[in-house]
Coordinates of C-alpha atoms and ligand atoms in Angstrom, one line a residue:
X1 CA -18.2 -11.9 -7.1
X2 CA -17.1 -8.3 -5.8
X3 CA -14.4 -6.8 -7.7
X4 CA -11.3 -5.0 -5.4
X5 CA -9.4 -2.6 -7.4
X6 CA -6.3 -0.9 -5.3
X7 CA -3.6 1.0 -5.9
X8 CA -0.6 2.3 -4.5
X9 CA 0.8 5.7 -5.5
X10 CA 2.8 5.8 -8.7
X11 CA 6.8 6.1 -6.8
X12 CA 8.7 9.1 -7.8
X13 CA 11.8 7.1 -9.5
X14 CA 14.2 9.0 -8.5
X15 CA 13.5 8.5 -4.8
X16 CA 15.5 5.3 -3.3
X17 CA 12.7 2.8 -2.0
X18 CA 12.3 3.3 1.7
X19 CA 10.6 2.0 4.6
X20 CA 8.0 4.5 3.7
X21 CA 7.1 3.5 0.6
X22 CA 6.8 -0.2 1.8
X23 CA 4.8 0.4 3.9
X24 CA 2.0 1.6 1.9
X25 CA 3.0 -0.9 -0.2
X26 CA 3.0 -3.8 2.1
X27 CA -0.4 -2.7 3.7
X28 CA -2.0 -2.6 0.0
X29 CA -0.8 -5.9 -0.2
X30 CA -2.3 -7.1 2.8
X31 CA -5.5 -6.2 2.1
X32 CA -5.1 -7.0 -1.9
X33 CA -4.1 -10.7 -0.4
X34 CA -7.2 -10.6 2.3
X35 CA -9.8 -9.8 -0.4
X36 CA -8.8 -13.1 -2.8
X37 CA -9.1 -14.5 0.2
X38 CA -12.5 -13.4 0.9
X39 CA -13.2 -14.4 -2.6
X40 CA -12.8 -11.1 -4.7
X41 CA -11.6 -10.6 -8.0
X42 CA -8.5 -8.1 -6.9
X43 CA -6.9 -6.0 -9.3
X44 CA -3.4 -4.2 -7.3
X45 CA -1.7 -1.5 -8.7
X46 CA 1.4 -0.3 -8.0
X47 CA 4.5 1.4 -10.1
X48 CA 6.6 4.3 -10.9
X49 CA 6.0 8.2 -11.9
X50 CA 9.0 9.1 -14.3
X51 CA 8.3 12.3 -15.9
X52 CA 9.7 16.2 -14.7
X53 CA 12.2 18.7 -14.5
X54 CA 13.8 16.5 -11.6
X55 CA 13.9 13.3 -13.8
X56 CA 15.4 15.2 -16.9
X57 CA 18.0 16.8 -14.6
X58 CA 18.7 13.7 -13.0
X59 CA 19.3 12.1 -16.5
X60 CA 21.6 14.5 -18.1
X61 CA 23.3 14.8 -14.7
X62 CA 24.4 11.3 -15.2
X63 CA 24.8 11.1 -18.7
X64 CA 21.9 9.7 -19.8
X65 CA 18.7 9.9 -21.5
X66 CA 15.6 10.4 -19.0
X67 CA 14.1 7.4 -20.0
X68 CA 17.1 5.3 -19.4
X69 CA 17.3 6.6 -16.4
X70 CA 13.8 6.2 -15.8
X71 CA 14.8 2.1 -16.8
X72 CA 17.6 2.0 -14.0
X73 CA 15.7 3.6 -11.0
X74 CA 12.3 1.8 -11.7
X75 CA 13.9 -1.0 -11.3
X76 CA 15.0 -0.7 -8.0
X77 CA 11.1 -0.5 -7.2
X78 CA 10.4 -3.8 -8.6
X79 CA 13.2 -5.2 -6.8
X80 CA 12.2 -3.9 -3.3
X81 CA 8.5 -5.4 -4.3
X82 CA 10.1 -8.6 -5.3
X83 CA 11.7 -9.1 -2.1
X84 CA 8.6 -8.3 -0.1
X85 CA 6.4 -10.9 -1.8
X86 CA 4.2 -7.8 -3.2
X87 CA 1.6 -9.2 -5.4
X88 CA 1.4 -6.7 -7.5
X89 CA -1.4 -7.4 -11.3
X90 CA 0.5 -4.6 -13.0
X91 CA 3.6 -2.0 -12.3
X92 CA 2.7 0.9 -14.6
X93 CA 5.5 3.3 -15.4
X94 CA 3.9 6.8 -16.7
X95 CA 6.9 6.7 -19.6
X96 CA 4.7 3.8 -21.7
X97 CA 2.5 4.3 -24.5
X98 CA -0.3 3.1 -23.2
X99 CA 0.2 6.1 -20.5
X100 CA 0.5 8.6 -22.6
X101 CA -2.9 7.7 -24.7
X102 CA -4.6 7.5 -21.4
X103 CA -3.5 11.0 -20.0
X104 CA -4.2 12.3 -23.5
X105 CA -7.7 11.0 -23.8
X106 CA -8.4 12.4 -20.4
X107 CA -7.3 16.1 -20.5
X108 CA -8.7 16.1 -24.2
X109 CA -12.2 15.3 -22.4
X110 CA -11.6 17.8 -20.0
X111 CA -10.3 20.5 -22.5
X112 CA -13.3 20.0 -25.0
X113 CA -16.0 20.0 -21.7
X114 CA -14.0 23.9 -21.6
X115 CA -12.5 23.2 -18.4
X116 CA -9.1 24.0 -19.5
X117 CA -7.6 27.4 -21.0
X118 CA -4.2 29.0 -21.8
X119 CA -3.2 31.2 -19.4
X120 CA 0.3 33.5 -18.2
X121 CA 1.9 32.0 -15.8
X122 CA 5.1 33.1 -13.5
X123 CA 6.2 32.3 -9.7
X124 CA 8.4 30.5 -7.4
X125 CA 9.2 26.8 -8.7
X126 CA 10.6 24.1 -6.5
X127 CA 12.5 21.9 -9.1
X128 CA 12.8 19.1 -6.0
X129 CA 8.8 19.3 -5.5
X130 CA 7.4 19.7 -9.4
X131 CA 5.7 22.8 -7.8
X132 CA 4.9 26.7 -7.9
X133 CA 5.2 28.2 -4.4
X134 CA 3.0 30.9 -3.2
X135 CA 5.5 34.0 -1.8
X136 CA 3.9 33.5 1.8
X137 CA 4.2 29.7 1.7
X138 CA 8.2 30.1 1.6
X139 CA 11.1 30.1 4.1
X140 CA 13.3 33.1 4.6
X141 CA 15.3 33.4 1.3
X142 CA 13.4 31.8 -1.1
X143 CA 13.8 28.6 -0.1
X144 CA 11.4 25.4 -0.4
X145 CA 9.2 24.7 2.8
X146 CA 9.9 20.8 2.1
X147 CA 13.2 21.3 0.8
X148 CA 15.0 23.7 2.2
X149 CA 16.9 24.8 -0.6
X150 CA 16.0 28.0 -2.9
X151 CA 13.9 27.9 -5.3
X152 CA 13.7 29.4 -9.1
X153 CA 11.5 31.7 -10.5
X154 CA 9.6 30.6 -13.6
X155 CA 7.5 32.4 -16.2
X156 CA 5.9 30.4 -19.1
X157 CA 2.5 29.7 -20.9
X158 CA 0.8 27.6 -19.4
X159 CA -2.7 25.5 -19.9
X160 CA -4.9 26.1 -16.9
X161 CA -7.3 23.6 -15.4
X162 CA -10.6 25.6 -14.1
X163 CA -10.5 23.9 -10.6
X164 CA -11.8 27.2 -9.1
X165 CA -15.3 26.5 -10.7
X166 CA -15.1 22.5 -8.9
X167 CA -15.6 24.2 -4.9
X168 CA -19.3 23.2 -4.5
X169 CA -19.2 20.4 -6.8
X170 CA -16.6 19.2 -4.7
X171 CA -18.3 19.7 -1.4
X172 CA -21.2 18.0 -2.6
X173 CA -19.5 15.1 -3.5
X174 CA -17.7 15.0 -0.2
X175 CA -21.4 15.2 1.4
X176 CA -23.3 12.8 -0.8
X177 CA -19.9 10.6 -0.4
X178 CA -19.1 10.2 3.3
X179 CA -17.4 6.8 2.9
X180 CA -14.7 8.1 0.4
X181 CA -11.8 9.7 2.2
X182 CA -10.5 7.6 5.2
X183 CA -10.3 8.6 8.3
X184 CA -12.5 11.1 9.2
X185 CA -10.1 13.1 9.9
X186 CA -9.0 13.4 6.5
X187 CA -12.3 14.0 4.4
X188 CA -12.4 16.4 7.3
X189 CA -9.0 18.5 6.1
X190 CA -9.9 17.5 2.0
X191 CA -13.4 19.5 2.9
X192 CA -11.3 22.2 4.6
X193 CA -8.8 22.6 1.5
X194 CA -11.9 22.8 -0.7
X195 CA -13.6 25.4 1.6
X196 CA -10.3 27.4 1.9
X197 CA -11.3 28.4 -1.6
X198 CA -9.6 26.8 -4.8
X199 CA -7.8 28.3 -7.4
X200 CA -7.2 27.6 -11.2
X201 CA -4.1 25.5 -11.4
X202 CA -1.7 24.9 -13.9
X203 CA -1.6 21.9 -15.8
X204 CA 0.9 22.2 -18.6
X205 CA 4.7 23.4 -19.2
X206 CA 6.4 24.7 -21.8
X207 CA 9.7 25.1 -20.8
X208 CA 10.9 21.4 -20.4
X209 CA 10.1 18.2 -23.1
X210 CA 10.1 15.1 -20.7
X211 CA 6.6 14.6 -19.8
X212 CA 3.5 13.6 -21.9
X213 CA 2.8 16.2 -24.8
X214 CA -0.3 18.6 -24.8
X215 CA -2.4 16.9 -27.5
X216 CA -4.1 19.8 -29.0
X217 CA -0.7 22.1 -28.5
X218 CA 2.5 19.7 -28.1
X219 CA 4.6 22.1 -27.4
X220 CA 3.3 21.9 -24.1
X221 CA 3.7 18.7 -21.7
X222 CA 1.3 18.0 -19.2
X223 CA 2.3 18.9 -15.4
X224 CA 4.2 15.3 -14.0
X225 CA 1.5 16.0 -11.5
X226 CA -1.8 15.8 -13.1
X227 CA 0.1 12.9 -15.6
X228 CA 1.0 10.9 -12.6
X229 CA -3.0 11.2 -11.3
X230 CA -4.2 9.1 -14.6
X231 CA -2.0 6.1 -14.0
X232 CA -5.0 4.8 -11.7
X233 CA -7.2 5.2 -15.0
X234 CA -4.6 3.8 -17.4
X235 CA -4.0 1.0 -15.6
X236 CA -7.6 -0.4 -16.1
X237 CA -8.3 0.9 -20.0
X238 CA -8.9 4.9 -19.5
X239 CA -8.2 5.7 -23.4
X240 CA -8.2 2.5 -25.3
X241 CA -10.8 -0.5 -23.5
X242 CA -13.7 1.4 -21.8
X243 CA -15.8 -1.8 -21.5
X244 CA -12.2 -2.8 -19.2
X245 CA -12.7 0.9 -17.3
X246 CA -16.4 0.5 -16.3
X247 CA -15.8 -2.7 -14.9
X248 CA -13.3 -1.7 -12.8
X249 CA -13.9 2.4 -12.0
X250 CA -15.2 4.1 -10.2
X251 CA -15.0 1.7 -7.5
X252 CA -11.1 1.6 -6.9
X253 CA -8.9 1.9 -3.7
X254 CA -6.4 4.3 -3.7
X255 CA -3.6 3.9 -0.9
X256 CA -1.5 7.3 0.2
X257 CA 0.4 9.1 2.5
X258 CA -1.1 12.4 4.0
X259 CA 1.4 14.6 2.0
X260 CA -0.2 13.6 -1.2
X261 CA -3.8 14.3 -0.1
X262 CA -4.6 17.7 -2.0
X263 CA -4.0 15.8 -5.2
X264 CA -5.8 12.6 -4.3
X265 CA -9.2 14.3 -2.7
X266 CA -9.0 18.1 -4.4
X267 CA -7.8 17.5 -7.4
X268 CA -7.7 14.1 -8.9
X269 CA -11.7 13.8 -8.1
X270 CA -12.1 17.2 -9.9
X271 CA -10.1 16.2 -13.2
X272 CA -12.5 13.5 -13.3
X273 CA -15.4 15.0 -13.2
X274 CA -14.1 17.8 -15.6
X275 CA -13.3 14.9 -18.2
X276 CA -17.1 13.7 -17.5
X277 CA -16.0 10.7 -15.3
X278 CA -16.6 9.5 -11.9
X279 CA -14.4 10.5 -9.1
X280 CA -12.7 7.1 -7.2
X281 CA -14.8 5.8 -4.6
X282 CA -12.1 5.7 -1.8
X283 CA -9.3 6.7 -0.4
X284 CA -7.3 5.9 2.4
X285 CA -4.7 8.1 3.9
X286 CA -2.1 6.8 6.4
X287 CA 0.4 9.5 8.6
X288 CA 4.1 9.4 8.0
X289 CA 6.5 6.8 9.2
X290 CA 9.0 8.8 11.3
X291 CA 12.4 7.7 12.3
X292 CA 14.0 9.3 15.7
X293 CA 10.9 11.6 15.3
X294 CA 11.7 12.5 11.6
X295 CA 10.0 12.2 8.6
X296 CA 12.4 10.2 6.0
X297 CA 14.3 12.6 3.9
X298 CA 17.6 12.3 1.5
X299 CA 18.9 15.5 3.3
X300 CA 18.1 13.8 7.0
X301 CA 20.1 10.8 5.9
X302 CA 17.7 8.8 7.9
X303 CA 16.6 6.3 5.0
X304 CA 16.4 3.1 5.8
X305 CA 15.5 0.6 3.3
X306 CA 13.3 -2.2 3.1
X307 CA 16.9 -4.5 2.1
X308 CA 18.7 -3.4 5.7
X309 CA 16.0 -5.1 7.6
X310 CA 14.8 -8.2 5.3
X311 CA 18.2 -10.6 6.0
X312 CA 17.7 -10.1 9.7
X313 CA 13.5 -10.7 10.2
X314 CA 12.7 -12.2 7.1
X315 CA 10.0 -11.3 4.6
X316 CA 7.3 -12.1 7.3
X317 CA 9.1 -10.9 10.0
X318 CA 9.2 -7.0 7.9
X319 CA 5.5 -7.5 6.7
X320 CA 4.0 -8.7 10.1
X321 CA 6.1 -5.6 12.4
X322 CA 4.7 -3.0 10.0
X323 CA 1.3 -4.2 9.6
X324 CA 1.4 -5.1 13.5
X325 CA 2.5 -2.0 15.3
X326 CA 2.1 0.9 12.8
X327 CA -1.9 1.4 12.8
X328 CA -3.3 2.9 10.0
X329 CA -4.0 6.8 9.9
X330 CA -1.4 8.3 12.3
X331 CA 1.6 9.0 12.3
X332 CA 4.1 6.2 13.7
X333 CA 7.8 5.9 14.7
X334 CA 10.1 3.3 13.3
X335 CA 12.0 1.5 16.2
X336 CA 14.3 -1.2 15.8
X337 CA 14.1 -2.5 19.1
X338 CA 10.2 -2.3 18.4
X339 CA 10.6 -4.5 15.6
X340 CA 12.9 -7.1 17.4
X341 CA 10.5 -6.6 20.4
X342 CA 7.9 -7.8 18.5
X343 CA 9.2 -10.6 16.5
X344 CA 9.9 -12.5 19.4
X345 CA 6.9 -12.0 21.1
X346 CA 4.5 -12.9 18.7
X347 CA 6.3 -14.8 15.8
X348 CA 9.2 -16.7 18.1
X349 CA 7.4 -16.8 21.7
X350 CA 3.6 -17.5 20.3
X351 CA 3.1 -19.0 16.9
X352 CA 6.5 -20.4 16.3
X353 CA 6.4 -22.2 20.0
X354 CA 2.5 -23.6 18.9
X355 CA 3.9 -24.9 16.0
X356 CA 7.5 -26.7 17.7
X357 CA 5.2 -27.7 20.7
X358 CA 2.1 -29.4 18.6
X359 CA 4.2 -31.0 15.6
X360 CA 7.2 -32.4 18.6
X361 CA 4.0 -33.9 20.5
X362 CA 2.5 -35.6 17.4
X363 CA 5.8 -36.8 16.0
X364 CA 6.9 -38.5 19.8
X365 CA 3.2 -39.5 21.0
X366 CA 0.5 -39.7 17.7
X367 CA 3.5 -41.7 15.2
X368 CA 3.7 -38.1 13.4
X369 CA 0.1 -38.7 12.4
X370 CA -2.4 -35.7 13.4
X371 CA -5.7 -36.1 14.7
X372 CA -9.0 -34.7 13.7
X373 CA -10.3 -31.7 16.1
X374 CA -13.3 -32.3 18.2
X375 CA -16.3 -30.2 17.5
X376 CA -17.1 -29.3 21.2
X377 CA -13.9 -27.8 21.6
X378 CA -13.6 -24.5 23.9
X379 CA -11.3 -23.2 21.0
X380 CA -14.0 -23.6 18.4
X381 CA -15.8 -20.4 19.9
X382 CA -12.9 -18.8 20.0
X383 CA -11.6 -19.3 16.9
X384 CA -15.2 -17.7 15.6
X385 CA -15.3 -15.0 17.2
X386 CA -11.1 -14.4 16.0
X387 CA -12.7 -14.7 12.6
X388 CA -15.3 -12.4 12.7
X389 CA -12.9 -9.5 14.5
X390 CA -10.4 -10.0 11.6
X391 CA -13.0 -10.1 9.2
X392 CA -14.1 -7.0 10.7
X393 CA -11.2 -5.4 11.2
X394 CA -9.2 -6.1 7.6
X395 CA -13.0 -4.3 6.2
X396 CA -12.0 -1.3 7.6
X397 CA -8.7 -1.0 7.4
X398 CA -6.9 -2.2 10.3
X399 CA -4.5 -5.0 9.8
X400 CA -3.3 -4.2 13.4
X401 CA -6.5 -5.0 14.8
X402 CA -6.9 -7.8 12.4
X403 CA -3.7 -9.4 13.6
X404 CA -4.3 -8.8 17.2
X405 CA -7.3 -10.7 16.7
X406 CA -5.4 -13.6 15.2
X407 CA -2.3 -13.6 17.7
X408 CA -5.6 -14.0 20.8
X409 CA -6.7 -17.7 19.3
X410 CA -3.1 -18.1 19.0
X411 CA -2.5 -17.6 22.3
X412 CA -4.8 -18.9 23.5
X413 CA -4.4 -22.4 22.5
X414 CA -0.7 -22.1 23.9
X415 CA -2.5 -21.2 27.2
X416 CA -5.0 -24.7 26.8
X417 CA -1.7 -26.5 25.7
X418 CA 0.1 -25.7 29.1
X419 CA -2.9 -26.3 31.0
X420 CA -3.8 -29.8 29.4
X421 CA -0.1 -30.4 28.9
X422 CA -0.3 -33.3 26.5
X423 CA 3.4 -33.7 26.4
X424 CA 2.5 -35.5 29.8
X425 CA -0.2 -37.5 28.5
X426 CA -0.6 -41.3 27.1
X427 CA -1.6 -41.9 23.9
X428 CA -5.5 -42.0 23.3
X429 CA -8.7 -40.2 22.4
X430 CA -7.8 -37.7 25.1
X431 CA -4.5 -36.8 23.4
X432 CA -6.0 -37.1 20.6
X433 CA -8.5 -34.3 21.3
X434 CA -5.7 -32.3 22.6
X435 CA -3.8 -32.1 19.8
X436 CA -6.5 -32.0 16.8
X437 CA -7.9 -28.8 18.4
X438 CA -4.2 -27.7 18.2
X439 CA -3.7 -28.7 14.9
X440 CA -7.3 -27.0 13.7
X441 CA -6.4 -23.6 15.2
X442 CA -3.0 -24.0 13.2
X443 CA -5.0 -24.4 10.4
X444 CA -7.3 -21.7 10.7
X445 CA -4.3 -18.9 11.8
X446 CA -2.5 -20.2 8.9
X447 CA -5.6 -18.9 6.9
X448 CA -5.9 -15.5 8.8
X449 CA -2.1 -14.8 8.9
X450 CA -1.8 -15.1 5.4
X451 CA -2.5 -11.8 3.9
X452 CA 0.6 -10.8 6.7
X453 CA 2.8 -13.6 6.4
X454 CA 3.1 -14.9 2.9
X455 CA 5.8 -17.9 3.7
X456 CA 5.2 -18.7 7.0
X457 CA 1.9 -19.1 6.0
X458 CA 2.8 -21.6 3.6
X459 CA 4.8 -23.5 5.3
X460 CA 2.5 -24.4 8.7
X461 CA 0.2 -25.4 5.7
X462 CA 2.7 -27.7 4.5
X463 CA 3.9 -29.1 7.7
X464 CA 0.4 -30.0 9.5
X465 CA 0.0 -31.8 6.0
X466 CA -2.9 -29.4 4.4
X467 CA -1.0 -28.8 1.5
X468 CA -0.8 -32.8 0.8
X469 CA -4.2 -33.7 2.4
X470 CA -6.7 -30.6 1.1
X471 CA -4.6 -28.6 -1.4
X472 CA -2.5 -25.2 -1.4
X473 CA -3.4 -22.5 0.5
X474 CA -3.8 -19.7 -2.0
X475 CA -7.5 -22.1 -3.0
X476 CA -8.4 -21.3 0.8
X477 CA -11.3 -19.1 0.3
X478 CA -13.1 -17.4 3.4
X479 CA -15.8 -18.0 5.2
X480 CA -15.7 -22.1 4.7
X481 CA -12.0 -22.0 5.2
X482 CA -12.1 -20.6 8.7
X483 CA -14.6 -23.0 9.6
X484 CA -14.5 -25.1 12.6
X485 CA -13.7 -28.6 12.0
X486 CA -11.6 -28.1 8.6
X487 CA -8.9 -29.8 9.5
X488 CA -8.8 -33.6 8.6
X489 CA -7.1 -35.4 10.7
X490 CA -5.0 -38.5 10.1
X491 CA -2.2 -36.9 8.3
X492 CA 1.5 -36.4 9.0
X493 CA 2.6 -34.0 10.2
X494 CA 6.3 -32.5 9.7
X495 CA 8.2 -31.9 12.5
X496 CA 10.6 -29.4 10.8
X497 CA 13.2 -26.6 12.2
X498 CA 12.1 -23.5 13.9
X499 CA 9.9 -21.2 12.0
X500 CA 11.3 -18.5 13.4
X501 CA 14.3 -18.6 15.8
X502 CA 14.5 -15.7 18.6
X503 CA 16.5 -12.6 17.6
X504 CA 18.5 -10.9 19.9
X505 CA 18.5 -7.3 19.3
X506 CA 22.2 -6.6 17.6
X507 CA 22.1 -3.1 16.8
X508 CA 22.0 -0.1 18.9
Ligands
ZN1 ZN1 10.7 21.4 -2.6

């Protein structure tokens, strides 16, 4: 049995959950609930990043200490997972113990390999970012590229982490390692930040206390960046279960936007290899989700949150737009009439109709009773060659594609419904044929779709009488599930309301 470790990046808790984050969320999901399917033991990671100047602001701010403010906003994560059917192992927050031994044991590795010294350090400081601006990197007055607002000028001791010895090391790695960063486009701007030239980078701060002490010098905390980095390691027994670590790094699946790539492919793999560890084995790097054009921001008021859209589509109508229309690697746009667009089409108009139109058939013409498929159907072929695009397709990365393939063999059998039109037909073997193929290719789309659309799923299971006859779903287990002829024929089948009634689109 493979192993499929993934993760999601560590939320920064004082951000609101947006569409943004759920997506990365819902996409490591997708393929978290694709490879149990294909029979992998699946470890998914997600959770929240709760230490910095910006968290113990926040905190006193509101009267508070920062880690019951840290409890408060973390929450509102788990929460927005909760109500997307994210099926998540663990949710670490970088404020436990078990954290803080982890991030110790690593920089105490990388300290005593002598890849980290004391050092001055002084410059710019976004409070808003966690980080030291160059002069030149700056807009006019001092003020954050990201943020917009000024910045503060900082001068403290600080520990340094030698990454300026890690440029050919790195490059190497990148060489001897072309499968790690995904797309191509991104190892391709990782190799470029590497070539750039890199410099020694500070790891440690003395001038605030919420953050994860220096172990050898605790009146330093560690940088929320470089903290926030180990959670991947944590998570699986860096620091306190190495037998637990080996089995599950190097080969883990870390899931990000492209703002967060320096840290992910420069200096994340470099730590690692500075504490005498392996660097992760992939990473996969999606573009923004804009709104009207617009990255998400606070400042833009342009949020939108994952709780605005779930009461109108439903869980699976949210999962299947995102993983649908927004392909993974560039940059998308958000549009509402896009998401209602596509709801009807393929949810309403294709696999809700199959379903109304098969179960109405068997319920007035088979007694409710559905029949076996017939081996030699055309939809057999079909239905094999849908498998091995999704297959395909969830392999490297693409639940678009994956679903595309799906919705074909589902629309196809609506077209061989209208042309065989057994709502027209007499009872007998012909029907019968008829409506078992229908009933198999529900079967097997119940199987694909499932990694997308966790109740739906469920529920055509249920009502073509799976759940009863074979068992649940979640024991499906690919290939043999997807194979033709699974489908067993002489079992009720529940008529039911409409999966998923047409939306018009209400909003503007
Ligand atoms: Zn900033």
């Amino acid at each position: 049995m493979a192993r499929f470790y993934i993760t999601t990046p560590i939320y920064y808790v004082n951000d609101v959950p947006h569409i943004g984050h759920a997506y990365t969320t819902i996409t490591a999901d997708a393929l978290a609930r694709w490879h149990r399917l294909i029979g992998d033991e699946v470890f998914f990671l997600t959770g929240t990043d709760e230490h910095g100047l910006k968290v113990q602001r926040a905190a006193e701010a509101a009267g508070l200490t920062p880690l019951e403010h840290a409890d408060l906003t973390s929450a509102r994560f788990r929460e927005a997972w909760r109500l997307l059917d994210i099926s998540n192992d663990d949710f670490i927050r970088t404020t436990e113990e078990r954290h803080t031994t982890s991030v110790q044991a690593l920089m105490q590795a990388a300290y005593d390999n002598g890849w980290i010294e004391k050092g001055a350090y002084e410059g710019w400081y976004c409070v808003s970012c966690e980080a030291y601006y160059g002069e030149g990197d700056l807009l006019d007055d001092h003020r954050c590229p990201i943020h917009k607002r000024p910045v503060e000028w900082f001068k403290e001791d600080n520990y340094f982490f030698k990454l300026s010895a890690f440029e050919q090391p790195l490059l190497e790695w990148f060489e001897s390692h072309p499968g790690m960063i995904h797309p191509t486009s991104r190892r391709n701007e990782a190799i470029g930040l590497v070539r750039q030239g890199l410099e020694d980078i500070s790891i440690s701060r003395s001038s605030i206390t919420w953050g994860v002490p220096v172990p050898w010098d605790p009146k330093h905390v560690f940088y929320v960046w470089y903290d926030a980095l180990i959670n991947y390691a944590t998570a699986v027994g860096y620091g306190s279960d190495r037998d637990r670590f080996d089995a599950w790094w190097p080969v883990v699946h870390h899931m990000m936007g492209k703002d967060i790539l320096r840290f992910h492919a420069v200096y994340w793999p470099a730590l690692l290899m500075a504490a005498g560890e392996t660097p992760p084995a992939h990473e996969y790097i999606h573009g923004f989700l804009l709104v009207a054009g617009e990255k998400m921001s606070k400042t833009a008021f342009n949020q939108i949150a994952p709780k605005d859209l779930v009461p109108e589509f439903g869980v699976d109508g949210y999962r299947y737009h995102f993983l649908r229309d927004q392909p993974f690697g560039p940059d998308g746009e958000f549009s509402y009439e896009g998401m209602v667009a596509r709801y009807n089409a393929d949810l309403a108009n294709n696999l809700g109709n199959l379903l109304s139109r098969v179960a109405t058939v068997v319920a007035k013409q088979c007694h409710g009773v559905g029949p076996a498929p017939s081996p030699a159907s055309k939809l057999a072929a079909i239905a094999e060659a849908v498998v091995a695009d999704a297959t395909a397709a969830w392999a490297r990365v693409a639940p678009n594609e994956a679903l595309e393939a799906t919705w074909r063999l589902v629309r196809e059998t609506n077209a061989a419904l209208e042309a065989a039109q057994p709502w027209k037909m007499e009872p007998g073997p012909a029907l019968d044929a008829v409506m078992g193929d229908a009933l198999e290719v529900l079967r097997i789309v119940a199987v694909l779709s499932s990694p997308a659309l966790t109740r739906a799923s469920e529920e055509i299971w249920r009502r073509i009488g799976m759940a009863e006859s074979v068992g649940p779903l979640d024991a499906q287990r690919l290939p043999d599930a997807a194979v033709w002829g699974g489908y067993p024929g002489a079992v009720r089948v529940d008529k039911g309301e409409a999966l998923f009634p047409r939306l018009k689109a209400s909003r503007a």
